[in-house]
Coordinates of C-alpha atoms in Angstrom, one line a residue:
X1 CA -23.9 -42.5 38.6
X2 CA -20.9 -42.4 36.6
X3 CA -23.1 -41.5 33.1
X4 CA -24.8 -38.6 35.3
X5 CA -21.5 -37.3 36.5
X6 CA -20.9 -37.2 32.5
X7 CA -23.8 -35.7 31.8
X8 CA -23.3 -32.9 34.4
X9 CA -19.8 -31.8 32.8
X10 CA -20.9 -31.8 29.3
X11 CA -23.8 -29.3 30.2
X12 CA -21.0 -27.1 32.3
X13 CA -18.9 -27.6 29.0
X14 CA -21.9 -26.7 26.5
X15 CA -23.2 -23.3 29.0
X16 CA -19.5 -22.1 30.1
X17 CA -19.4 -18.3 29.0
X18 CA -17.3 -17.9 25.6
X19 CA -14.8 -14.7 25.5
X20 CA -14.3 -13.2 21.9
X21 CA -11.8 -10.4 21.4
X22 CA -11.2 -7.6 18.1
X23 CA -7.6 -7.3 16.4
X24 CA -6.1 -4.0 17.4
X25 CA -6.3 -2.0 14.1
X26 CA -9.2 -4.4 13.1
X27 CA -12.1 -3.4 15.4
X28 CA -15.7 -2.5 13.5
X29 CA -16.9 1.5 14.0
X30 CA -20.5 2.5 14.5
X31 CA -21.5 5.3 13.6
X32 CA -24.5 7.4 14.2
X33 CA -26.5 9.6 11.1
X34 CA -24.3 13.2 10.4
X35 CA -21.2 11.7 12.6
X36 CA -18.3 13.4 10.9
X37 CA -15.5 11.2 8.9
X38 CA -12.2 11.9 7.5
X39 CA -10.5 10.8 4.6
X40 CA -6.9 9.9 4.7
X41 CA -4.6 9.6 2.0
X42 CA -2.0 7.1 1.0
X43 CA 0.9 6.7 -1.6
X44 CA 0.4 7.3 -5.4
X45 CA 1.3 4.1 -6.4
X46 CA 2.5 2.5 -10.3
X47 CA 3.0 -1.2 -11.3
X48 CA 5.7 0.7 -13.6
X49 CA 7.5 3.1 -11.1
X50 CA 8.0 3.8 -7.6
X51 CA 5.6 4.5 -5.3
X52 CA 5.5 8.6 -4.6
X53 CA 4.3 10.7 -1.7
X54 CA 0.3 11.7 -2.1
X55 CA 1.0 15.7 -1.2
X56 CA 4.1 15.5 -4.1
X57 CA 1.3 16.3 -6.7
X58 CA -0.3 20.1 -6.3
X59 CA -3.6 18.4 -4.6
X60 CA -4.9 20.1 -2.0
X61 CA -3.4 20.2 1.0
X62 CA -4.3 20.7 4.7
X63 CA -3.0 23.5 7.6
X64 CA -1.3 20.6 9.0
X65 CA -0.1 17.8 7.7
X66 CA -0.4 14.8 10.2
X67 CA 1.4 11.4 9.5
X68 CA -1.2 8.3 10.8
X69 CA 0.5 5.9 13.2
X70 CA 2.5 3.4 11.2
X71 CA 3.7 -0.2 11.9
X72 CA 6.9 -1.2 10.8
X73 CA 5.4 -3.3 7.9
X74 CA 3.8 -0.5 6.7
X75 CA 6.8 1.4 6.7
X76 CA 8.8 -1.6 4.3
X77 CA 5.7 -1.4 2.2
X78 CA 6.1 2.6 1.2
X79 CA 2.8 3.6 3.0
X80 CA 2.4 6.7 3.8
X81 CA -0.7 7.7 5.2
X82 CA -1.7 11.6 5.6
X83 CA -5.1 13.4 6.6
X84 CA -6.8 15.0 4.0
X85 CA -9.3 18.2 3.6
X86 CA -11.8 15.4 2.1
X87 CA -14.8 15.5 4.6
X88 CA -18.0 13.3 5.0
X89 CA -21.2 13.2 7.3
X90 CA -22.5 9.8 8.2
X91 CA -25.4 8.9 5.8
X92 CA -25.6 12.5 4.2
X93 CA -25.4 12.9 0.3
X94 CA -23.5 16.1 -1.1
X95 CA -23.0 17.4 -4.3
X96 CA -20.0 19.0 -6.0
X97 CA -17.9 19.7 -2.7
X98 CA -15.2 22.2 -2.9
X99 CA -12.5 21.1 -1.3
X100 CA -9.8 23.8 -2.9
X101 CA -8.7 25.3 -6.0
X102 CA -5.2 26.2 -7.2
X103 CA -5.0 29.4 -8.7
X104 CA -1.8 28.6 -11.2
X105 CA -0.1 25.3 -12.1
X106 CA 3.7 25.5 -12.6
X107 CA 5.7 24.2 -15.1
X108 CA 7.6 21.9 -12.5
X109 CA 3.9 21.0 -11.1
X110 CA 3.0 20.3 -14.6
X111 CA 6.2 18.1 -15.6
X112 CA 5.0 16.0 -12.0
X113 CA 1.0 15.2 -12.8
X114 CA 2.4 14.3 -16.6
X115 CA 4.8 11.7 -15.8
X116 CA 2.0 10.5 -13.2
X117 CA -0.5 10.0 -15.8
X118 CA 2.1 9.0 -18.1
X119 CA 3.3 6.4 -15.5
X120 CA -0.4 5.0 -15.1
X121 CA 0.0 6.1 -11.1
X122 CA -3.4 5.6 -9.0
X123 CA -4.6 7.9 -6.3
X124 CA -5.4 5.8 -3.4
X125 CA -7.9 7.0 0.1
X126 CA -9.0 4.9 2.7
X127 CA -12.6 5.6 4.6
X128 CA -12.7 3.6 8.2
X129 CA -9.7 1.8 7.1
X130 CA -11.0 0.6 3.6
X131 CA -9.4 1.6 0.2
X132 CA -11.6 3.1 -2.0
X133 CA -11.8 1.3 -5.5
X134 CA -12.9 1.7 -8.9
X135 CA -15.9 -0.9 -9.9
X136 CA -15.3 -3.9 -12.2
X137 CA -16.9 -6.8 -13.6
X138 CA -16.5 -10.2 -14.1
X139 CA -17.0 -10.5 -18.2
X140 CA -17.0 -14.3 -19.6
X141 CA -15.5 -14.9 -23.0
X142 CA -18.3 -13.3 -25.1
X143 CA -17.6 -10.2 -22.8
X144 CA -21.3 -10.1 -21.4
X145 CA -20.9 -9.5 -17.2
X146 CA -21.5 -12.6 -15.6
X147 CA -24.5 -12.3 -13.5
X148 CA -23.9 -14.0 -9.2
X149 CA -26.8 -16.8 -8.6
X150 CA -27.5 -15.2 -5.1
X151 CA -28.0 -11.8 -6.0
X152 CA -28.8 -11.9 -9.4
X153 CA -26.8 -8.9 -10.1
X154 CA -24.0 -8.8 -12.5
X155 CA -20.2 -10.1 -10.4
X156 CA -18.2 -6.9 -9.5
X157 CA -14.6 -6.8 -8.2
X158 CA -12.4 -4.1 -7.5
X159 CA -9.5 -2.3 -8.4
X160 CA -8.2 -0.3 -6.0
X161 CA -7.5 3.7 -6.0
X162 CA -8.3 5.7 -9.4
X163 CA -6.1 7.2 -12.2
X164 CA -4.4 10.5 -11.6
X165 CA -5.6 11.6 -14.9
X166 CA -5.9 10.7 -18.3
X167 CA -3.6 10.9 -21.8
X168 CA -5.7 11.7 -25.1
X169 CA -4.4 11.9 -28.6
X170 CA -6.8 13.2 -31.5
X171 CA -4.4 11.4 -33.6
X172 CA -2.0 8.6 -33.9
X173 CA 0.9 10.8 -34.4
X174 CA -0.3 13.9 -33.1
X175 CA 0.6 15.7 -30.1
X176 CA -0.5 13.6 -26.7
X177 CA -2.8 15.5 -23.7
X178 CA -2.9 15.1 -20.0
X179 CA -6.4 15.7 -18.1
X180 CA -6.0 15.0 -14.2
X181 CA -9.5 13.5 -12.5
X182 CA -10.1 16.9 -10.1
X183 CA -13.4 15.6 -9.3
X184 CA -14.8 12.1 -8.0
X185 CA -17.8 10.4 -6.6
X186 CA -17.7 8.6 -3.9
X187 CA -20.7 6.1 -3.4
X188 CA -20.4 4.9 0.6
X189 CA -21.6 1.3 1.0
X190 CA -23.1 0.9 5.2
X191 CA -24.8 -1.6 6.8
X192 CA -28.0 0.1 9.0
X193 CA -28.2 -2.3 12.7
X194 CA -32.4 -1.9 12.9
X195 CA -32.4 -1.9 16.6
X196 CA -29.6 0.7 17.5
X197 CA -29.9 2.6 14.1
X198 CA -25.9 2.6 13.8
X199 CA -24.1 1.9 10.5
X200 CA -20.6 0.5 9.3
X201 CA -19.1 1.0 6.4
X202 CA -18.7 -2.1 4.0
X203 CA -17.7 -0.9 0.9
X204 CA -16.1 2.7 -0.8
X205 CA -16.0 2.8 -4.1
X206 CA -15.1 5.9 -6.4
X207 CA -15.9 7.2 -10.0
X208 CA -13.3 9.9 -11.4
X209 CA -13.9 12.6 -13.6
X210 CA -12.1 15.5 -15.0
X211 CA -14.5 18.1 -15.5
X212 CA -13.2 21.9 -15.9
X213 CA -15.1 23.8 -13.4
X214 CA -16.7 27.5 -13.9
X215 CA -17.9 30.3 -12.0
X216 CA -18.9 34.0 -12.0
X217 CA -16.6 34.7 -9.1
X218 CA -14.3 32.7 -6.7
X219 CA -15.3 33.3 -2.4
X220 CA -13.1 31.4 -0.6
X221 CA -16.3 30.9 2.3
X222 CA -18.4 29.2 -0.2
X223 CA -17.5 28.6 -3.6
X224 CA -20.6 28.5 -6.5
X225 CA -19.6 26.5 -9.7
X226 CA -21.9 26.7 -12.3
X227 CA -20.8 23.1 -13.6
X228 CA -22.6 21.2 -10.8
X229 CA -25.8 22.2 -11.8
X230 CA -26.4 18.9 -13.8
X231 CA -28.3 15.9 -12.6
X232 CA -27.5 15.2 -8.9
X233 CA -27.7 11.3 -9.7
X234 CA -25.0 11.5 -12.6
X235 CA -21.3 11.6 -11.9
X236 CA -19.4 14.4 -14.0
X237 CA -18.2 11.9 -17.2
X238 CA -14.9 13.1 -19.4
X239 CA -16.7 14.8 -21.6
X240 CA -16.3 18.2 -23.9
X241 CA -15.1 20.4 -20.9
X242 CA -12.0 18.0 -19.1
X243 CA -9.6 19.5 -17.1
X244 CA -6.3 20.1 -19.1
X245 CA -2.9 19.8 -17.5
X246 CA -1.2 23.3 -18.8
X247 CA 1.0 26.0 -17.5
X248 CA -0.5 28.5 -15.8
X249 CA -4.2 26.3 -15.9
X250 CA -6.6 27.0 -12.4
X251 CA -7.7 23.7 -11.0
X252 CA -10.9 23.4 -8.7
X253 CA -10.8 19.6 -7.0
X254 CA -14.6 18.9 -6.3
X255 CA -16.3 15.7 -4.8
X256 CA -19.9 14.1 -4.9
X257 CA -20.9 11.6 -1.9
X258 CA -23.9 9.2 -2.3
X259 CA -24.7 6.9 0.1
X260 CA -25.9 3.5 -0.1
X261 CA -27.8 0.2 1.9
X262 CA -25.8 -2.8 1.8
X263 CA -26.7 -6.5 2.6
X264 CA -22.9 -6.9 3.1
X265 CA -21.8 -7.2 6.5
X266 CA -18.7 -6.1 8.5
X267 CA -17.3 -9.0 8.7
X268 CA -17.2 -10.1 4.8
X269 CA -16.8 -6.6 3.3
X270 CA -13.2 -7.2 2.4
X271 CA -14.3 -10.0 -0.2
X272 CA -15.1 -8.0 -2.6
X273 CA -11.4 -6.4 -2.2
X274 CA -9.7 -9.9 -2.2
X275 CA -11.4 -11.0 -5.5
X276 CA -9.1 -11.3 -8.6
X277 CA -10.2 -10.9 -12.4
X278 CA -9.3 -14.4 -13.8
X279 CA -11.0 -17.0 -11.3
X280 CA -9.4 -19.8 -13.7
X281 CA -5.8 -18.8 -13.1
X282 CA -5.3 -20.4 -9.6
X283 CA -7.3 -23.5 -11.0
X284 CA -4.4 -23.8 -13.6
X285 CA -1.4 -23.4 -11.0
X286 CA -2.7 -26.2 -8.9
X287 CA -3.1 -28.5 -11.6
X288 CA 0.3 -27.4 -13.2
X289 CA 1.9 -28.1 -9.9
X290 CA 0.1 -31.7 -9.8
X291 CA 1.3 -32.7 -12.8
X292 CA 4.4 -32.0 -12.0
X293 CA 4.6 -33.6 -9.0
X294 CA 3.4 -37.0 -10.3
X295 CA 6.0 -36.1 -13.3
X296 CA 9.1 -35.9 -11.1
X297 CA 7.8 -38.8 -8.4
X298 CA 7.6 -41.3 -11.0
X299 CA 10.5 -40.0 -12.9
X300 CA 12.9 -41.0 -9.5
X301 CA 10.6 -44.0 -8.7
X302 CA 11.5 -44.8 -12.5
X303 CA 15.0 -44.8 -11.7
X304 CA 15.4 -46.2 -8.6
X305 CA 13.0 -49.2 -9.3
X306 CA 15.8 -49.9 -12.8
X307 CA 18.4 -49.4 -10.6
X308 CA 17.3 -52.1 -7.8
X309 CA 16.2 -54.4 -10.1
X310 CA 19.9 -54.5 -11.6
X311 CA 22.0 -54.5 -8.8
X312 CA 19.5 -57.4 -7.4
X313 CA 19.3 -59.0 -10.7
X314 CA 23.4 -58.9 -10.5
X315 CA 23.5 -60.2 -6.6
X316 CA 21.3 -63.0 -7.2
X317 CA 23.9 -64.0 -10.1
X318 CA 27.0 -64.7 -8.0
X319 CA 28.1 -67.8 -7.4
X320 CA 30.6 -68.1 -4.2
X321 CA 31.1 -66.7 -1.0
X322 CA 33.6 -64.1 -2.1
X323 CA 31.7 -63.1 -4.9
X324 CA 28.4 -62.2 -2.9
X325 CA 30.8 -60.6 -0.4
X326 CA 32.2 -57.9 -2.4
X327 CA 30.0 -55.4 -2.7
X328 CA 28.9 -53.5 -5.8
X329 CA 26.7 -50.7 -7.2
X330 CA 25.5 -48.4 -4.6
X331 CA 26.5 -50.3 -2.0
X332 CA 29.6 -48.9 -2.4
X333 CA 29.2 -46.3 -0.9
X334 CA 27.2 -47.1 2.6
X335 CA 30.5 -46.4 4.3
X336 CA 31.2 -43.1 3.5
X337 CA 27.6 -41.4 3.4
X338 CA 27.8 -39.7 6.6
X339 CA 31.3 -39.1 6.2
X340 CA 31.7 -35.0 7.4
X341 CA 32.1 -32.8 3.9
X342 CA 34.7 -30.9 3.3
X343 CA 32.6 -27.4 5.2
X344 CA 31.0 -28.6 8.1
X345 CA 30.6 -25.3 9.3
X346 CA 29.4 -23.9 6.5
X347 CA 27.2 -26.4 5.8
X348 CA 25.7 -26.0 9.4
X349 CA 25.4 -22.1 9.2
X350 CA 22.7 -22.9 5.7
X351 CA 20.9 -25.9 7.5
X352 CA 20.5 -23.3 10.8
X353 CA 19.4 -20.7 8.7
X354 CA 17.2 -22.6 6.7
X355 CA 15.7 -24.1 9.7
X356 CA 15.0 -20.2 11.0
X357 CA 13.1 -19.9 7.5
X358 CA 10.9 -22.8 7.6
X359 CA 10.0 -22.5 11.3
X360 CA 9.1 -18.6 10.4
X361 CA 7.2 -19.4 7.4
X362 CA 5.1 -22.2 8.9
X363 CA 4.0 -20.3 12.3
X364 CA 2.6 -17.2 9.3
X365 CA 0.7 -19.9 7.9
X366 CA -1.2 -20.8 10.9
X367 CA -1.5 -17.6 11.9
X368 CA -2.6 -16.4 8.5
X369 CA -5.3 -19.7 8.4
X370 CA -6.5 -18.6 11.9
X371 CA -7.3 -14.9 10.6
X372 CA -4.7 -13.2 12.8
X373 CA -3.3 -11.7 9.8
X374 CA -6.0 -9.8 8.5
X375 CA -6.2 -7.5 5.2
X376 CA -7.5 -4.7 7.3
X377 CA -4.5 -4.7 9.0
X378 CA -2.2 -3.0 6.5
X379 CA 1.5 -3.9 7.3
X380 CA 0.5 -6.9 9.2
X381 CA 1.9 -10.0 7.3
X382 CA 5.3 -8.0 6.8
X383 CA 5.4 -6.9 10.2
X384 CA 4.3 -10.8 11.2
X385 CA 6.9 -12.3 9.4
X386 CA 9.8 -10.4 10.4
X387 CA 9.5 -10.7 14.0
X388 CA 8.7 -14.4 13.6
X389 CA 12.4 -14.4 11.8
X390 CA 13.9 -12.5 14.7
X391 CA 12.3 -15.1 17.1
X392 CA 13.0 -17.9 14.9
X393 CA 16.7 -17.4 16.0
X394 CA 16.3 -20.3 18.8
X395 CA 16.1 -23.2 16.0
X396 CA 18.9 -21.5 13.6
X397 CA 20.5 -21.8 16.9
X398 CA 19.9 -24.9 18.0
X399 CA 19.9 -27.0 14.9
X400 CA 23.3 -25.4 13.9
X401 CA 24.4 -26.2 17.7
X402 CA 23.6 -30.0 16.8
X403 CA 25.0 -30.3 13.6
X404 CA 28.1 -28.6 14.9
X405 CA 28.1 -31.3 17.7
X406 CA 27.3 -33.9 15.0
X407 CA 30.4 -33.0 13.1
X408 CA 33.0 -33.0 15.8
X409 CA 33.2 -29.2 15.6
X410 CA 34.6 -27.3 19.0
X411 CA 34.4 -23.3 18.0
X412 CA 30.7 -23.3 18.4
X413 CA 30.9 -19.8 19.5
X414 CA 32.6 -18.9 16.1
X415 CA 30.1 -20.2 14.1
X416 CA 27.3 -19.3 16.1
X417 CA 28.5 -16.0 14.6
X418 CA 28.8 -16.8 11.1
X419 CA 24.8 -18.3 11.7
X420 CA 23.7 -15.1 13.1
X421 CA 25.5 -12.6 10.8
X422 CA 25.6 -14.7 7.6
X423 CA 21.6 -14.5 6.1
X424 CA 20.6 -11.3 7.6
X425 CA 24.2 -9.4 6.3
X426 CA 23.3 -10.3 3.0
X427 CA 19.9 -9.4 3.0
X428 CA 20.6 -6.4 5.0
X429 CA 23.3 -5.4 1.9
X430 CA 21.1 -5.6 -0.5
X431 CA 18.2 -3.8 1.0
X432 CA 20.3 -0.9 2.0
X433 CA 22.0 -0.8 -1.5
X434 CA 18.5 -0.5 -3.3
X435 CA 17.3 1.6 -0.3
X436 CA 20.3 4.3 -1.8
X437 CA 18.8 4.2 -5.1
X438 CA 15.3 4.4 -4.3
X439 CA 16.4 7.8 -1.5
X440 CA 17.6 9.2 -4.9
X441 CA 14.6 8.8 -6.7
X442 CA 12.7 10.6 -3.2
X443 CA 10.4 7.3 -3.8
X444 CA 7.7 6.9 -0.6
X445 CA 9.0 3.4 -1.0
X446 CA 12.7 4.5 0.6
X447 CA 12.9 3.3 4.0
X448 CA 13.7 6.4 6.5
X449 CA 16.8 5.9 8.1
X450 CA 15.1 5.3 11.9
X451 CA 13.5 2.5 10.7
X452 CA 17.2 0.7 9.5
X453 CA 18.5 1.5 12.4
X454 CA 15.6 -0.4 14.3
X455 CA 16.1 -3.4 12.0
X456 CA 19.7 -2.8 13.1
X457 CA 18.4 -3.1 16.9
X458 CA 16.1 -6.3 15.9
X459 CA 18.9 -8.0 14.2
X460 CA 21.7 -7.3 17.0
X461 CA 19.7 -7.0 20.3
X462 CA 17.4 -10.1 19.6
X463 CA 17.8 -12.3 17.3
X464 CA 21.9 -12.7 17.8
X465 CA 21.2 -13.3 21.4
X466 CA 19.1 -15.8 20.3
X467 CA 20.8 -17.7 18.1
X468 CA 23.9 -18.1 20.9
X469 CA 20.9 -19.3 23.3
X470 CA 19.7 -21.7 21.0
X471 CA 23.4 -22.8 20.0
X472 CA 24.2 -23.4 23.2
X473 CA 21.6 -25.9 24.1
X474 CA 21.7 -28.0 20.8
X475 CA 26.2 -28.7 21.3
X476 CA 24.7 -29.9 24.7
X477 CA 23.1 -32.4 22.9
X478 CA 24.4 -35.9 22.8
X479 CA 25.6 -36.1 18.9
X480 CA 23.6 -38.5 16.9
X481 CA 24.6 -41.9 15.8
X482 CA 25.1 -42.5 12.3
X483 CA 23.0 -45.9 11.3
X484 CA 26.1 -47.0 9.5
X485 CA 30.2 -46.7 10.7
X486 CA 32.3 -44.4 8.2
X487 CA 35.1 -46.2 6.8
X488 CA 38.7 -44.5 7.6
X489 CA 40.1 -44.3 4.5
X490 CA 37.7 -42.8 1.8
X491 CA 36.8 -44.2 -1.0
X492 CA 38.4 -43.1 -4.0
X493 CA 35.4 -41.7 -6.6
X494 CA 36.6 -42.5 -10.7
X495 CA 36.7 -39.2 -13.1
X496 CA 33.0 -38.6 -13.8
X497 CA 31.5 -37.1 -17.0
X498 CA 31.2 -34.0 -17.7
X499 CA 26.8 -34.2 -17.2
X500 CA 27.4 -35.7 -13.1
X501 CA 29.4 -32.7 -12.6
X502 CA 27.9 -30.7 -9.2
X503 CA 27.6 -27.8 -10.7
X504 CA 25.2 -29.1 -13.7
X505 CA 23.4 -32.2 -11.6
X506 CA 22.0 -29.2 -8.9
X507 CA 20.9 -26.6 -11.7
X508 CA 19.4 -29.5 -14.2
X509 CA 17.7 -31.0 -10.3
X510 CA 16.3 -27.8 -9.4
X511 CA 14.7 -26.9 -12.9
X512 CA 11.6 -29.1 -11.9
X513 CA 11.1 -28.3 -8.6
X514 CA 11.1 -24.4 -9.1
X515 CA 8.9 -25.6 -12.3
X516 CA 6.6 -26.7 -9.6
X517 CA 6.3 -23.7 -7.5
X518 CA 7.2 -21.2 -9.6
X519 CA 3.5 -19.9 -10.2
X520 CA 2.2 -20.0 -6.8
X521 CA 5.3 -18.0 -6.0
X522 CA 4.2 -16.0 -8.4
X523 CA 1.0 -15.0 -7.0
X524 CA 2.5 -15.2 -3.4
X525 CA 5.2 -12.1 -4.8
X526 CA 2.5 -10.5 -6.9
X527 CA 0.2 -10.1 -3.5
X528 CA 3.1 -8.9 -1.5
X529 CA 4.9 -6.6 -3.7
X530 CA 1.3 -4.6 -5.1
X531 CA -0.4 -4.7 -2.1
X532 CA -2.8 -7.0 -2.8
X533 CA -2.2 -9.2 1.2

């Protein structure tokens, strides 16, 4: 009876109805044959400058220019997203769109598309939330693509947005010139569902070109060039015709759209995105951080094996009673170990703060290994990880409360303070003082004033309130005991060398560790910072 009873709830179990829910921001969109989509555009971005407005070079512009709903970590990140006059229709090819021309280029227009070429900045779009990219292959050391055992095609990866133009010299020493890409091709990736015939979009890629359009005679209604009577299946390459950046030179900003069937579906086409160049790299940061790890666990298992072995060596040696009770080596000092130091409070406010640290970083990880903090989702991680920090103010709280009650401390309410103050001040310094010298530079990276005054709210509405919360329970707490009594009177420590200094023993003990992590942080800063997460 019992095994049927059994049997019954695991078929309940296995047949119970299963409730799956979309992201906001991450949701898939069908869309049906000629269904109209807009482009939107996003900062010019550099890996040797700051990031700049799209509309701050003469590209063409709409009536109204619309700002797309950002989230706060977007806003840190210098996106800023704008509608566009680039236009689509579902699963409809065009070629060589108009999308506007202007009639003269200024010299102060000129100076701007010159030091954005000059600066290697790349245009970047995004089509139903994807950025389009340039196409790349994987090469292998005799530069020959490396070909995928599924597909059999060659491995692609991609690089995302496209050059604002390009810089050509005819000669080593003579005079440099600037072409901008006025025209690109945009090939549209979709998976087709059979039964509803619906599409989504799983890939946008881009070519650029700079081709220097002509025509009899300009009508704003519709435009005829009499360079886009080439082959329909060929992008316009940089050829003998380019589009120079001059004074006074007319632009015409043209677009092709080709369409494509894709095996890729929703789901996996951000892979392709998330690929890097070098698949080898990552392989050689784990193994780096291996052998360090084994190098600095037997270097202290070394040393504390030598050292047991001659204090026991020397203990086993004595003769009387008096002898074996003295004590020696580093038993000397058992008695004052958990002696308080001379900044309990200080030393409380790091341990709370670092606490607030690790309890934020570990819930992004789960979140990030449970997919909550998708790609898609632009401005999610940063957004993620600073409200986990303003949340995280219960254990700073809390574990500062304890180690405050641990020390024999009374102003808990002072410190409290200093805990909730201390990190964010600092951090909050700095970012405004770079924040002043990126305003300067009227960067898209500055961050507008609203949004420091919200981090303002974040910081002194929530997590302060918090941190008293959390303090408050933890001097509750009954202190711990110490496994060991503190003598009264402390030992007195002998002049030390110069090399057991504090100074030298915690920069000569943190070389190795930051040895050890000091590539993956590497890759962890390079995702963040160029907007690779």
């Amino acid at each position: 009876m019992r095994a049927a009873v059994l049997a019954l709830a695991l078929c309940a179990a296995l047949v119970s109805p299963a409730f799956g829910f979309y992201l906001p921001g991450v949701a898939p969109q069908d869309y049906a044959r000629d269904d109209l989509i807009n482009f939107k555009v996003n900062s010019i971005r550099s890996d040797k400058a700051l990031p700049m407005e799209y509309y701050k070079l003469p590209y063409c512009q709409p009536d109204h220019i619309v700002s797309s709903a950002e989230n706060l970590g977007e806003v840190l990140r210098g996106d800023r997203i704008f509608n566009s006059l680039y236009q689509i229709q579902m699963r409809l090819d065009e070629r060589c769109k108009v999308v506007c021309r202007v009639v003269a280029l200024t010299p102060p227009q000129v100076k701007t598309i010159h030091e954005a070429i000059e600066y290697e900045y790349r245009v970047n779009m995004i089509l139903d939330n994807l950025p389009a990219a340039e196409v790349r292959q994987h090469l292998d050391e005799t530069g020959a693509p490396v070909i995928d055992e599924t597909t059999g095609q060659p491995r692609k990866y991609y690089e995302r947005g496209f050059p604002v133009g390009v810089k050509v010299s005819e000669s080593e020493d003579g005079p440099h010139r600037f072409y901008i890409n006025n025209h690109a091709r945009f090939t549209i990736l979709y998976h087709r569902d059979a039964d509803t015939d619906l599409a989504r979009i799983v890939g946008f890629e881009v070519e650029p070109a700079s081709v220097r359009h002509e025509y009899d005679r300009w009508d704003d209604a519709s435009p005829r060039l009499k360079t886009c009577a080439g082959n329909a299946d060929e992008p316009h390459p940089l050829g003998e015709s380019p589009q120079i950046v001059a004074a006074g030179e007319e632009i015409v900003f043209t677009y092709d759209v080709v369409f494509k069937s894709s095996p890729v579906r929703w789901a996996s086409r951000w892979d392709t995105y998330l690929q890097t160049q070098d698949r080898e790299i990552h392989w050689f940061s784990v193994v780096n951080s291996a052998m360090i790890l084994l190098f600095l666990s037997g270097m202290v298992a070394m040393i504390m094996i030598r050292t047991l072995r001659r204090d026991i060596t020397q203990y086993n040696q004595l003769e009387t009673v008096e002898e074996t009770a003295e004590e020696t080596g580093w038993k000397l000092v058992h008695g004052d170990v958990f002696r308080p130091p001379p900044a309990p409070g200080a030393l409380s406010v790091c341990i709370g703060t670092g606490s607030q640290l690790l309890g934020m970083t570990f819930v992004t990880m789960i979140f990030a290994v449970l997919g909550f903090l998708s790609p898609a989702n632009r401005g999610g991680l940063m957004t993620a990880m600073l409200m986990l920090f303003v949340f995280m103010g219960v254990i700073n709280g809390y574990v500062t409360g304890r180690m405050l009650r641990g020390f024999a401390l009374t102003d808990w309410q002072g410190h409290t303070l200093k805990t909730a103050l201390a990190f964010p001040a600092v951090v909050f310094a700095v970012v405004f003082a770079l924040n002043l010298l990126v305003w300067g530079r009227r960067s898209a990276a500055a961050v507008p004033f609203g949004t420091l005054v919200a981090l303002l709210l974040l910081w002194g509405a929530i997590n302060t309130p918090l941190v008293y919360v959390g303090s408050y329970f933890g001097f509750k707490t009954t202190p711990p005991e110490t496994p060991v009594r503190t003598n009264k009177i402390p030992r007195q420590v002998p002049p030390q060398p110069w090399y057991m200094s504090p100074w030298f023993s915690a920069l000569v003990g943190g070389v190795l560790p930051f040895g050890a992590v000091f590539i993956e942080l590497f890759f962890i800063l390079t995702s963040m910072w160029l907007h690779q997460t």
